[in-house]
Short mmCIF file of C-alpha atoms (C1' of nucleotides) and ligand atoms in Angstrom, two decimals:
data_model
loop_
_atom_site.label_atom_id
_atom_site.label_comp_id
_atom_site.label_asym_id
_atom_site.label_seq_id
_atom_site.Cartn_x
_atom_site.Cartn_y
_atom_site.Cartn_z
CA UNK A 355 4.72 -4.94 11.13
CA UNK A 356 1.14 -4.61 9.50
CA UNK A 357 0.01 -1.55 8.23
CA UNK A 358 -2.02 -0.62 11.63
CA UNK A 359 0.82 -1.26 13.92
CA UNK A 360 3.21 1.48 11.64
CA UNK A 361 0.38 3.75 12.10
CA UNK A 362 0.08 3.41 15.72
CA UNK A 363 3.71 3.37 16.11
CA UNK A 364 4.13 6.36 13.86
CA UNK A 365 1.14 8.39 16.18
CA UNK A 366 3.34 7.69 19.20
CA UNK A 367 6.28 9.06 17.20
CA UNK A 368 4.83 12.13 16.52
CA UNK A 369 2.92 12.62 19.88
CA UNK A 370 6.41 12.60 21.82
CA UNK A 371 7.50 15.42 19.82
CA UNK A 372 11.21 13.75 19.50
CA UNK A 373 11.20 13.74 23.62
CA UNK A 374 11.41 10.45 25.26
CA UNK A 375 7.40 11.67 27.05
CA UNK A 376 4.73 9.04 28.12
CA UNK A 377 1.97 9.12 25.43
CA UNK A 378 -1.81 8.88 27.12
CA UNK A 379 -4.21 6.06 25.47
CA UNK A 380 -6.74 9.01 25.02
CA UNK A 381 -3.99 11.44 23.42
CA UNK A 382 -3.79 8.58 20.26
CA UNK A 383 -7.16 7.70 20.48
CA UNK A 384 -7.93 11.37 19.63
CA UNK A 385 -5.36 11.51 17.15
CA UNK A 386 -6.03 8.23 15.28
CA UNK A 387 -9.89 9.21 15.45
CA UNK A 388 -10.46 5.50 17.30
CA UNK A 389 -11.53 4.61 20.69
CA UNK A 390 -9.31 3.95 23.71
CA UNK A 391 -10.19 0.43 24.55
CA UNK A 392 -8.95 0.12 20.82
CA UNK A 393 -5.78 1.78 21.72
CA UNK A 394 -5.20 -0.46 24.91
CA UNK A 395 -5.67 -3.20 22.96
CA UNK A 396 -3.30 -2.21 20.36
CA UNK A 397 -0.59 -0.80 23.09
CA UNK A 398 -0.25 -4.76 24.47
CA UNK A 399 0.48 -6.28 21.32
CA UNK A 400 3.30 -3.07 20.57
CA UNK A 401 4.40 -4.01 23.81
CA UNK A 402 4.65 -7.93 23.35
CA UNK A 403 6.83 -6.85 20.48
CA UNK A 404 9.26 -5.04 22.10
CA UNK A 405 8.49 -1.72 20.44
CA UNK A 406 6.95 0.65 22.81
CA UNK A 407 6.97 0.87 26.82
CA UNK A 408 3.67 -0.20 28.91
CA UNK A 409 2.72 0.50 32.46
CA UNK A 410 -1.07 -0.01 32.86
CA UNK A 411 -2.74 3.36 33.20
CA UNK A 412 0.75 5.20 33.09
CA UNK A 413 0.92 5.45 29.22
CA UNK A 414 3.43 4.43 26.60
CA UNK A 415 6.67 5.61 25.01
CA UNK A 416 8.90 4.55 22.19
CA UNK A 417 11.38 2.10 22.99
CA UNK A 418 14.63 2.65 20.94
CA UNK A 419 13.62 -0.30 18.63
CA UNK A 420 10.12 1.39 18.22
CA UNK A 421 12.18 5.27 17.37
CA UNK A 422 13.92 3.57 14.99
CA UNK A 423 10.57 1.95 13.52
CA UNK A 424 9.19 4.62 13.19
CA UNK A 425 11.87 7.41 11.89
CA UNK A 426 11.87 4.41 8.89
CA UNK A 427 7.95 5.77 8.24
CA UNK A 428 8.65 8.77 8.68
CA UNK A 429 11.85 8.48 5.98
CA UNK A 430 9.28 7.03 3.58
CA UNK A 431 6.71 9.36 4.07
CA UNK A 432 8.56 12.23 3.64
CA UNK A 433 10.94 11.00 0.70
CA UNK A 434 7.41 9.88 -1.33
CA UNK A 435 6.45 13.70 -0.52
CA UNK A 436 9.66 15.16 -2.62
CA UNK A 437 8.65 13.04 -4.96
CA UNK A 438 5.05 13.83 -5.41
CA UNK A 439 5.70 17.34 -5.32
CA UNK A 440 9.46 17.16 -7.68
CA UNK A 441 8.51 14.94 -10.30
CA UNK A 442 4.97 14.94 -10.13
CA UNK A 443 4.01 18.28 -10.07
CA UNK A 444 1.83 18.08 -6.77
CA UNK A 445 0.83 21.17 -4.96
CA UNK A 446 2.70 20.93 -1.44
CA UNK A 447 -0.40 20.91 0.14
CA UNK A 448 -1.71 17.74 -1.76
CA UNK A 449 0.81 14.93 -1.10
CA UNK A 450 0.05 13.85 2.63
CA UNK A 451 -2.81 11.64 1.77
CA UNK A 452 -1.14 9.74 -0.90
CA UNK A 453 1.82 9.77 1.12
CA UNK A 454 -0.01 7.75 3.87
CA UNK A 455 -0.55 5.07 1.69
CA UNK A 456 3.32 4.98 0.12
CA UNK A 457 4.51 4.97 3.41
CA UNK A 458 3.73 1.76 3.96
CA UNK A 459 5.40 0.22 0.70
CA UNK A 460 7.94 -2.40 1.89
CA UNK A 461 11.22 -2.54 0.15
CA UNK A 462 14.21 -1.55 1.12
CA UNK A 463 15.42 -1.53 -2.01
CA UNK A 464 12.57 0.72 -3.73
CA UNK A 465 13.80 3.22 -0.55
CA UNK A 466 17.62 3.74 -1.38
CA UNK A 467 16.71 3.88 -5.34
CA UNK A 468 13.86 6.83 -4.44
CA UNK A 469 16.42 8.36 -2.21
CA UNK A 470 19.17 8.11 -5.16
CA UNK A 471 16.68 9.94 -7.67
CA UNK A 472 15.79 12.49 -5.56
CA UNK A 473 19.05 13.65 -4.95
CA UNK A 474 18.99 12.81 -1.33
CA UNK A 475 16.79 14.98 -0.23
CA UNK A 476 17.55 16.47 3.67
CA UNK A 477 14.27 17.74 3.66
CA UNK A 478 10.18 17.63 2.55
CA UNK A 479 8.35 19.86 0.40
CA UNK A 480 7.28 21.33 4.07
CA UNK A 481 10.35 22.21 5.16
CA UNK A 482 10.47 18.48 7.95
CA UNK A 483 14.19 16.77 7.94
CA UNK A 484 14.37 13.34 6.50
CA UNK A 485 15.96 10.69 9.03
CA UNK A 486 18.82 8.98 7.39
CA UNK A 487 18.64 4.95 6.66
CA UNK A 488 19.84 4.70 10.10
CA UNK A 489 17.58 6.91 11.61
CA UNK A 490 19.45 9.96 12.27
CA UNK A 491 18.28 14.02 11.13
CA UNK A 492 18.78 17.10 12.52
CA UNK A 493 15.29 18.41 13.75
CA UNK A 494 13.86 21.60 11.99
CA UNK A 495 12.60 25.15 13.68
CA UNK A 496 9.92 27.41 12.12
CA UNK A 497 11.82 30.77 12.58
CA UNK A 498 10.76 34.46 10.72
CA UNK A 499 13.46 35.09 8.28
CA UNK A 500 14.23 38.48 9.73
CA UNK A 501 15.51 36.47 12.82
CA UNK A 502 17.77 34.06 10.57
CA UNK A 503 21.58 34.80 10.58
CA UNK A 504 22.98 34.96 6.49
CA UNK A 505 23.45 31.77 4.78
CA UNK A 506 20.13 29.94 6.18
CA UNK A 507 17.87 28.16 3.81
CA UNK A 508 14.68 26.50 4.42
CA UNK A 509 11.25 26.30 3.44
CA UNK A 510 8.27 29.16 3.17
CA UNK A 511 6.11 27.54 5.42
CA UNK A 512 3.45 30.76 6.97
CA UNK A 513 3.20 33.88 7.70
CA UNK A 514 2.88 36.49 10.55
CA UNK A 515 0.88 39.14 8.86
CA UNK A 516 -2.37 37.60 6.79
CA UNK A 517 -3.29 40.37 5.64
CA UNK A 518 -5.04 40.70 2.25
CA UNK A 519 -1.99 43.06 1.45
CA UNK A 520 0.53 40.80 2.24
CA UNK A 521 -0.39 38.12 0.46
CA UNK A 522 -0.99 40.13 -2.31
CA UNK A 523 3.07 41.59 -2.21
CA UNK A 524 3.97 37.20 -1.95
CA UNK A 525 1.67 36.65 -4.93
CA UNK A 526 3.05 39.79 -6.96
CA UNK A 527 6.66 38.71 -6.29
CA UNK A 528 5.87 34.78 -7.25
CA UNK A 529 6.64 33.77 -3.27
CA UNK A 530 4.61 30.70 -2.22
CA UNK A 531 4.34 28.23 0.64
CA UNK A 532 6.72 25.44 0.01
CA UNK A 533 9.19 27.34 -1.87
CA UNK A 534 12.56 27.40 -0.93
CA UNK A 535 14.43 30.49 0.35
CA UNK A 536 17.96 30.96 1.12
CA UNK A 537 19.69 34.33 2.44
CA UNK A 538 22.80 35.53 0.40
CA UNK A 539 23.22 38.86 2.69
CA UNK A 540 21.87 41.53 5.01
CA UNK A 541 22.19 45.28 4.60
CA UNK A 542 22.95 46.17 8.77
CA UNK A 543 21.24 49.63 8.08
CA UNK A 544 17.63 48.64 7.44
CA UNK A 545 17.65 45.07 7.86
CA UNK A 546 16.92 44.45 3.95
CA UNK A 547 18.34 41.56 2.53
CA UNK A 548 19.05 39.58 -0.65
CA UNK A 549 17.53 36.12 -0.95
CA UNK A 550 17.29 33.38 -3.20
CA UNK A 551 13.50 32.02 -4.01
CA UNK A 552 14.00 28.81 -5.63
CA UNK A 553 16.83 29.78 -7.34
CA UNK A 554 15.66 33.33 -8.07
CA UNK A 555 17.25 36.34 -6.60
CA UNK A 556 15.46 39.09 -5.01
CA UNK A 557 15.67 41.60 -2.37
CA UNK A 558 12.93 42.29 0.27
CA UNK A 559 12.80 44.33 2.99
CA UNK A 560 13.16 44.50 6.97
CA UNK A 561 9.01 43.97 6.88
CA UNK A 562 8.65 41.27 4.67
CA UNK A 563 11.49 39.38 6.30
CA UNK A 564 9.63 39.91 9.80
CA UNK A 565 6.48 38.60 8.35
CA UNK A 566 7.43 35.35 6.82
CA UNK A 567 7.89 32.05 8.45
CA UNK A 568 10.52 29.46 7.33
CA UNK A 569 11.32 26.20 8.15
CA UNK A 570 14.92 25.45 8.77
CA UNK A 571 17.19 22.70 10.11
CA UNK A 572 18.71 23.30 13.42
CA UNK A 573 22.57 23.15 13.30
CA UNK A 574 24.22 20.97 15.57
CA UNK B 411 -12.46 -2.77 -2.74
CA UNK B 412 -10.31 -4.25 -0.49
CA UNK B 413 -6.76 -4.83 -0.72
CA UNK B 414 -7.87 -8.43 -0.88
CA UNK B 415 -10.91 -8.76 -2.85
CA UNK B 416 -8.72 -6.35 -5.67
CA UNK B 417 -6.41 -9.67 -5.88
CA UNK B 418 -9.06 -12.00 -6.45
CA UNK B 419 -10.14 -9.82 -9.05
CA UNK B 420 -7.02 -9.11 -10.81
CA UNK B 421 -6.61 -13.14 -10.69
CA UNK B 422 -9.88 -13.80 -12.02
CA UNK B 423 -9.23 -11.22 -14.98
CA UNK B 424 -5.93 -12.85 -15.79
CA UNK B 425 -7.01 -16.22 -15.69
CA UNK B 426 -9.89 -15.62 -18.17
CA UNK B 427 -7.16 -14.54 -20.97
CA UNK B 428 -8.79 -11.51 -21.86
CA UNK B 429 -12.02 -14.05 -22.39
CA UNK B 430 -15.12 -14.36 -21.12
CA UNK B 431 -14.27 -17.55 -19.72
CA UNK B 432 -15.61 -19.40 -16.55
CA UNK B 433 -13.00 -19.89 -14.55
CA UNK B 434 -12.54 -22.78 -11.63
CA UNK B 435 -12.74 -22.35 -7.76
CA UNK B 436 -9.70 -24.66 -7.64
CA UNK B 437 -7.97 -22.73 -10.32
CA UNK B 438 -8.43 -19.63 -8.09
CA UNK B 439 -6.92 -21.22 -5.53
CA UNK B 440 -3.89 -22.49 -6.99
CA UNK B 441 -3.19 -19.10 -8.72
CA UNK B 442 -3.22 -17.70 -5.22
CA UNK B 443 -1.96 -19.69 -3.11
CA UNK B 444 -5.09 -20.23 -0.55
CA UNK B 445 -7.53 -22.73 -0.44
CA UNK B 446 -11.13 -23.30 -2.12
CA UNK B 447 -12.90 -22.75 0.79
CA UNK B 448 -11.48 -19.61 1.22
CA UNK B 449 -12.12 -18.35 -2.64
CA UNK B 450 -15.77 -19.53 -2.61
CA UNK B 451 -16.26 -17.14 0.98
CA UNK B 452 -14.73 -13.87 -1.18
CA UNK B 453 -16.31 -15.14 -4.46
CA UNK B 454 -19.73 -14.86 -3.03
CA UNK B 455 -18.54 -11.51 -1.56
CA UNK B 456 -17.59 -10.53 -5.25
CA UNK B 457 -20.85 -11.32 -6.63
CA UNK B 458 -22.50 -9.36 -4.15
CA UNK B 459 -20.82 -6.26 -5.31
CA UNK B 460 -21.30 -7.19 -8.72
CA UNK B 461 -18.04 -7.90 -9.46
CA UNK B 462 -18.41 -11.19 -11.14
CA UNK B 463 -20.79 -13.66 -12.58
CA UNK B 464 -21.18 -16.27 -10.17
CA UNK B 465 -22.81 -19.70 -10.21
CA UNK B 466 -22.30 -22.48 -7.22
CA UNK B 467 -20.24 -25.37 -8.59
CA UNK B 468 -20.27 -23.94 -12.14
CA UNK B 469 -17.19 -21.46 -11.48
CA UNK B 470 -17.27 -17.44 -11.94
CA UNK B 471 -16.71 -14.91 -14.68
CA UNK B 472 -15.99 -10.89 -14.42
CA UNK B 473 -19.30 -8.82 -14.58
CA UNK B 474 -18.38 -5.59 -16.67
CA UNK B 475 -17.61 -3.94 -13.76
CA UNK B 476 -15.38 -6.59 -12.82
CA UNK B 477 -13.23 -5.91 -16.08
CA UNK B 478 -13.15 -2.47 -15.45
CA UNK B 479 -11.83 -2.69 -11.92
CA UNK B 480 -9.50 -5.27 -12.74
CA UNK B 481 -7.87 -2.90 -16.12
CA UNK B 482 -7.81 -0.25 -14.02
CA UNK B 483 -5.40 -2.23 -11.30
CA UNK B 484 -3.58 -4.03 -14.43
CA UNK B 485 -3.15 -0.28 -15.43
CA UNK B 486 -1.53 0.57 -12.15
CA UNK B 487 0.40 -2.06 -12.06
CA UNK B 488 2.02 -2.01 -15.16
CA UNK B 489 2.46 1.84 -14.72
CA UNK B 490 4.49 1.39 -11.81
CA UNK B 491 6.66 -1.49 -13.04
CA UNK B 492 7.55 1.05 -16.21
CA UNK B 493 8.40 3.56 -13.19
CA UNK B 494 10.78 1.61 -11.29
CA UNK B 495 12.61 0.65 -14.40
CA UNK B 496 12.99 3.75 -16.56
CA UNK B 497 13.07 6.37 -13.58
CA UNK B 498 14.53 3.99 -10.52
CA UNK B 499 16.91 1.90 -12.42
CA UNK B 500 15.44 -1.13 -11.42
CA UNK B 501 16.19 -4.97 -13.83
CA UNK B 502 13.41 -5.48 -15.14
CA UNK B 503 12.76 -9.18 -13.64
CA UNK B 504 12.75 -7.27 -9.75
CA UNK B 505 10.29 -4.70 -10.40
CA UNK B 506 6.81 -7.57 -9.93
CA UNK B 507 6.92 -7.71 -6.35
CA UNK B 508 7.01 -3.90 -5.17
CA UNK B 509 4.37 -3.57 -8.28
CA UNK B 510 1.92 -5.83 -6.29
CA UNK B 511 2.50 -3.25 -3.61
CA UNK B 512 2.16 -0.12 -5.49
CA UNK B 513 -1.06 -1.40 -7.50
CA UNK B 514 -2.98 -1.40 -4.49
CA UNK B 515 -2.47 3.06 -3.76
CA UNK B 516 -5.51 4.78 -4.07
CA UNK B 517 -5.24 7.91 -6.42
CA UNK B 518 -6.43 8.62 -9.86
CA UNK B 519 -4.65 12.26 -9.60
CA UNK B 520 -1.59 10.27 -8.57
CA UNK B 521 -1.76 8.17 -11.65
CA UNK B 522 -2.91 10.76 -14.08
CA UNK B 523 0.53 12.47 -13.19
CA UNK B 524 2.41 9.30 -13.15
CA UNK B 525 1.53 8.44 -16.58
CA UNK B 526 2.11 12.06 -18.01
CA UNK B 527 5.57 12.10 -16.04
CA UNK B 528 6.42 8.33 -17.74
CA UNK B 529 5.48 9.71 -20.93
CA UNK B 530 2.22 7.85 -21.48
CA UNK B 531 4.09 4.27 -22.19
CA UNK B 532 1.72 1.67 -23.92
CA UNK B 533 3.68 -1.18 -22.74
CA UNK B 534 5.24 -2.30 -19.68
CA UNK B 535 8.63 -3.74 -19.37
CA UNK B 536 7.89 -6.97 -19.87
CA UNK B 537 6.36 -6.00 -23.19
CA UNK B 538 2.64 -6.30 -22.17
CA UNK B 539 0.13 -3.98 -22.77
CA UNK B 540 -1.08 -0.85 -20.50
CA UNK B 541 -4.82 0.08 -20.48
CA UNK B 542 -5.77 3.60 -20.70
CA UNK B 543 -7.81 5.36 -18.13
CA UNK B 544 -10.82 3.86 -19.52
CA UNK B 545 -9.94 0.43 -19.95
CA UNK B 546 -8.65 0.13 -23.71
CA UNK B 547 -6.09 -1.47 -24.80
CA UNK B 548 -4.25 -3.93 -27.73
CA UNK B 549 -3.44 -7.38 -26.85
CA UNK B 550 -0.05 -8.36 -26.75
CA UNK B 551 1.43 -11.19 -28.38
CA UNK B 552 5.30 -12.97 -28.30
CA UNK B 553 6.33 -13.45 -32.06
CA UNK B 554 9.90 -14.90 -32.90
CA UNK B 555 11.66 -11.35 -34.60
CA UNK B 556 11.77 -13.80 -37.93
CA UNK B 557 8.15 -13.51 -38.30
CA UNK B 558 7.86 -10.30 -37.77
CA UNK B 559 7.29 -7.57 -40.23
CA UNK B 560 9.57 -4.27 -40.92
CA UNK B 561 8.40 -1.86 -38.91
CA UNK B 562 7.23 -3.80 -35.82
CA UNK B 563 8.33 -2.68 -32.53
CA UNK B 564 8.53 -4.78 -29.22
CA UNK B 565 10.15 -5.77 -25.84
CA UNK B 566 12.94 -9.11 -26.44
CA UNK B 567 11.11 -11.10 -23.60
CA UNK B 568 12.68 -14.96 -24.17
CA UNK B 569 15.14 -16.78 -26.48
CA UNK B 570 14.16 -19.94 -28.65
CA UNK B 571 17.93 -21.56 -28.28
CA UNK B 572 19.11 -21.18 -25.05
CA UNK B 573 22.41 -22.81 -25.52
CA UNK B 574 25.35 -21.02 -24.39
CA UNK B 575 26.40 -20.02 -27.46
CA UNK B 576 23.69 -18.23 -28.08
CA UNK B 577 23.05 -16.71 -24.90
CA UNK B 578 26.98 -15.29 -25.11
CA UNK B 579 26.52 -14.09 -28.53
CA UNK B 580 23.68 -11.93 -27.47
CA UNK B 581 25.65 -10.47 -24.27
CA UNK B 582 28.34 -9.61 -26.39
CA UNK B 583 25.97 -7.83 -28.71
CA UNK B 584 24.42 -6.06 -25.65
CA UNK B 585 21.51 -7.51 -26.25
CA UNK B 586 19.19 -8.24 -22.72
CA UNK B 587 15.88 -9.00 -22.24
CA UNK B 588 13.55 -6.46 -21.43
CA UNK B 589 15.17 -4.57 -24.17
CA UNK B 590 13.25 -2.65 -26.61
CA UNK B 591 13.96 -3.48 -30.40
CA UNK B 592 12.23 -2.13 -33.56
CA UNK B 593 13.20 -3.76 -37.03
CA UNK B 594 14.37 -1.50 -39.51
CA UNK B 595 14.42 -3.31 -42.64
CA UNK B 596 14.94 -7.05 -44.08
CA UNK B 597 16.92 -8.28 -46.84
CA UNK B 598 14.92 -10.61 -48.97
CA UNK B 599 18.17 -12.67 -49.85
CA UNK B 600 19.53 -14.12 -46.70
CA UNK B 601 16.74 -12.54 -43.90
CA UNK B 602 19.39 -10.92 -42.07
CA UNK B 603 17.91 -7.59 -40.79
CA UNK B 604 18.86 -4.61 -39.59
CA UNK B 605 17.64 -3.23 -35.89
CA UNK B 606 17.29 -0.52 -33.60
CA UNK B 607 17.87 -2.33 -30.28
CA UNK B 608 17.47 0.31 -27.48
CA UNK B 609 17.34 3.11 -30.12
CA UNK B 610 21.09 1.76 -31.43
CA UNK B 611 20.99 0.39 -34.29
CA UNK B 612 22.20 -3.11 -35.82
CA UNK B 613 22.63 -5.67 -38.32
CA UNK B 614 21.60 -9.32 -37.03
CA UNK B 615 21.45 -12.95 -38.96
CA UNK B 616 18.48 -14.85 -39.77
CA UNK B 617 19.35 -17.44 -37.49
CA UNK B 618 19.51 -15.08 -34.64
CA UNK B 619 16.33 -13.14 -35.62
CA UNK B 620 14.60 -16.66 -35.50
CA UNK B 621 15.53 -17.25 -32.00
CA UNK B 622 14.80 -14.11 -30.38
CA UNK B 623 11.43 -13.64 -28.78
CA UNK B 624 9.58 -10.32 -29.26
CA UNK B 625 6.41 -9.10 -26.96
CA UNK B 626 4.11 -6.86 -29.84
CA UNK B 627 1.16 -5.29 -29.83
CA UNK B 628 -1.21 -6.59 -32.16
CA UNK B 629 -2.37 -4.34 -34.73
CA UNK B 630 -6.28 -3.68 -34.66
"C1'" DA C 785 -25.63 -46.45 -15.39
"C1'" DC C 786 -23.14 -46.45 -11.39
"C1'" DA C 787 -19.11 -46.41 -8.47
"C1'" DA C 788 -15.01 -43.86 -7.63
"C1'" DA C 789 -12.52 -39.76 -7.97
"C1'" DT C 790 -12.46 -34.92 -8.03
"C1'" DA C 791 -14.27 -30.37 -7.29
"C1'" DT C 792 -16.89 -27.33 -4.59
"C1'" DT C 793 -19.45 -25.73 -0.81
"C1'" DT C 794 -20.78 -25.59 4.10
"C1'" DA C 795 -19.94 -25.47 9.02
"C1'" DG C 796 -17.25 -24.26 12.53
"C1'" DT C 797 -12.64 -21.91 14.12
"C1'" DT C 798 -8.92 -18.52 14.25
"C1'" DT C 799 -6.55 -13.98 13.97
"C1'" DT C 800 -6.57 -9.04 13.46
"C1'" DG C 801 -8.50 -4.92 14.47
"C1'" DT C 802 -12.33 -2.68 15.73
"C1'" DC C 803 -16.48 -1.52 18.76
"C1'" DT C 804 -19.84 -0.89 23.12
"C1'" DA C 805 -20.78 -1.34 27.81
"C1'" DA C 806 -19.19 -2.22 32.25
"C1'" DA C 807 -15.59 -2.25 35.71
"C1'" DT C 808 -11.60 -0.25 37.65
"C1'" DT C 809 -8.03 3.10 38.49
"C1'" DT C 810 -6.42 7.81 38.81
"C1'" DA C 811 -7.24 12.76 39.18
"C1'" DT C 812 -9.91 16.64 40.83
"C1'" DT C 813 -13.18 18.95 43.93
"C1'" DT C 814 -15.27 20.06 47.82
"C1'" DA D 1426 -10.61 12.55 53.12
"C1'" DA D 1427 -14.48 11.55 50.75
"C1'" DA D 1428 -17.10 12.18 46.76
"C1'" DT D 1429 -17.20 12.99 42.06
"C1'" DA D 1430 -15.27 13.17 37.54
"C1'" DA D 1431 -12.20 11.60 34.07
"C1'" DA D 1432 -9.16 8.26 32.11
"C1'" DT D 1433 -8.13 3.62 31.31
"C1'" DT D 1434 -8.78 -1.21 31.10
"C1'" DT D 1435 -11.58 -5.46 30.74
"C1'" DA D 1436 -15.18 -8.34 28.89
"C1'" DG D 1437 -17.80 -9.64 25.25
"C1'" DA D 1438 -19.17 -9.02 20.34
"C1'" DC D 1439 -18.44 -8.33 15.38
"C1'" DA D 1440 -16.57 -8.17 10.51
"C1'" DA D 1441 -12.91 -9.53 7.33
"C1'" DA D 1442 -10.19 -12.98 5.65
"C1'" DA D 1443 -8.14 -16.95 6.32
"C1'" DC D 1444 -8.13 -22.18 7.72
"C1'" DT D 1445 -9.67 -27.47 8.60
"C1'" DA D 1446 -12.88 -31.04 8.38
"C1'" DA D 1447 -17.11 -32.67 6.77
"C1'" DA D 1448 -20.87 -32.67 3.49
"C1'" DT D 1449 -22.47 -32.36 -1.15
"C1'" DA D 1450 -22.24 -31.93 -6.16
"C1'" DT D 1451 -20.09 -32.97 -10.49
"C1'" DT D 1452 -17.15 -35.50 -13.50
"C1'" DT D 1453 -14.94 -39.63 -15.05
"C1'" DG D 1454 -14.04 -44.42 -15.89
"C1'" DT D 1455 -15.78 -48.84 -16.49
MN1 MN E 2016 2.80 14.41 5.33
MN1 MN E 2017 5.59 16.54 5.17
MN1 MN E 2018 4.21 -7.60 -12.95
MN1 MN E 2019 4.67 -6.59 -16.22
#
DNA sequence: ACAAATATTTAGTTTTGTCTAAATTTATTT
DNA sequence: AAATAAATTTAGACAAAACTAAATATTTGT
């Protein structure tokens, strides 16, 4: 696979949304900022190779050997992301670009070891599951903690209320996108609760909790 | 710069030997595996962009910029290969090939951090030399630890005798290549010495000392 | 000094991935 | 059910990086 064909692939991926859907020419034209006839072009020779579906005019979709294709980019991508923003002190709003570019490192080997150092990682500094070797992850919701039963953990990804005040209260109390949250326990009466910010214990409130976005693995 | 032209460049840089040398088409070719034809179409592309000196049928030599751009990949490079071996676990005779990848990743905040997190090596783990930011460095050379005085520090990169006795004595003494080894002091009477091989230390013969190759940076 | 050998460049193709313009198919209006 | 609009494909061209075969320059041996 060449380094154009991952990123078609990967567009494809990421267009179906994990659903088996038929991806329009236009739709990853759009996407990869190229033009269509490109796309058609590309779209034959993914389909001479077994790894996507072709009927003229009809659009494409993922075959299985394509899925698996891509969920290995998508491993990579995301596994160079814990790594940027772990060891290398990135912001988690920095890595992607790089990450494009690591993504397409070839080695199997330079995989597992990365994998290995991390920890095995499940997830990315945004809160996105990591496929296994074999291509398997749960998928991931973006769910306001208030509506998350005890024992969830994920990662701070938005908010509900951007208000000036709001942030200010996530500043104050050292709570940033990309930080990890997990909740220890709810108080019934006024929906308060006790979480853990990377590591950190606090308590916030019913309105907080409603206001703040995570991103957590479904359960299957 | 191209992934591609950034090879020729590299190539050109190491065939010169740190000189200013002229260096062949055909020698080009070789190094690379491609044909003449070929390196005279990207050499006139070099020249160009400035990259080298180039004169038809007399051969080509690295402009300034040239140097620069090929320190800064020989930087990468060898910043990478120190990765995969202290941080991934890597031998240190597999880490070349995913290093011609890795060189290649377009960042200079992503190799900032990657030298800071490495602890700002000044040699590879082969023993050769990494060029700062701006394109300084010390020349390496490979000295036999005999010749050697108290005090120097360097990677074991090759033996002299490579019968089996020798090669058995210096498994059993845990002694690999890649290895780094400082001398700690020399008796005058017999030249046996006494070492810190990977910071343990140890008392060796002269006969082995004048077998064992060391990689050291020269002293300005 | 000159012929033979070697090195290098030129000319003409090929493959990959892109593009524009034109043709064709599919979808949407009236 | 046409007519029109939008989406998609085809045809032809181009740039990058490689190749082969042929032409030209340089070096070497006598
Ligand atoms: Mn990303
Ligand atoms: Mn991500
Ligand atoms: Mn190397
Ligand atoms: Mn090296």
């Amino acid at each position: 696979m060449t380094l154009s064909e991952e990123d078609y692939i990967k567009t494809i991926y990421h267009l179906s949304g994990g659903q088996e859907a038929s991806i329009s020419t236009n739709a990853i034209a759009d996407q990869m900022d190229t033009k269509p006839s490109s796309v058609t072009d590309m779209i034959k020779k993914l389909s001479e190779k077994n790894m996507v579906n072709y009927r003229k005019y009809k659009g494409v979709s993922l075959t299985e050997k394509g899925r698996l294709t891509a969920l290995s980019i998508v491993r990579k991508h995301r596994l160079w992301e814990v790594f940027l923003v772990d060891k290398l002190d990135f912001a988690w709003d920095e890595v992607h670009e790089v990450a494009e570019q690591l993504e397409h490192i070839k080695s199997d080997k330079l995989i597992d070891k990365l994998d290995t150092y991390l920890g095995n990682p499940r997830v990315d500094p945004h809160g996105d599951p990591i496929p296994s070797k074999d291509g398997e992850f749960k998928k991931s919701v973006k769910k306001l903690v208030s509506e998350l039963p005890v024992g969830s953990e994920g990662v701070c990804v938005g908010v509900n209320d951007s208000s000036v005040a709001f942030l200010k209260f996530l500043d104050k109390n050292q709570i940033s996108l990309g930080d990890t949250l997990k909740i220890v326990e709810r108080e019934d009466f006024d929906g308060s609760m006790s979480i853990l910010i990377n590591k950190r214990e606090m308590r916030i409130s019913d309105q907080i909790a409603s206001n703040l976005y995570l991103e957590v693995l479904e359960k299957n």
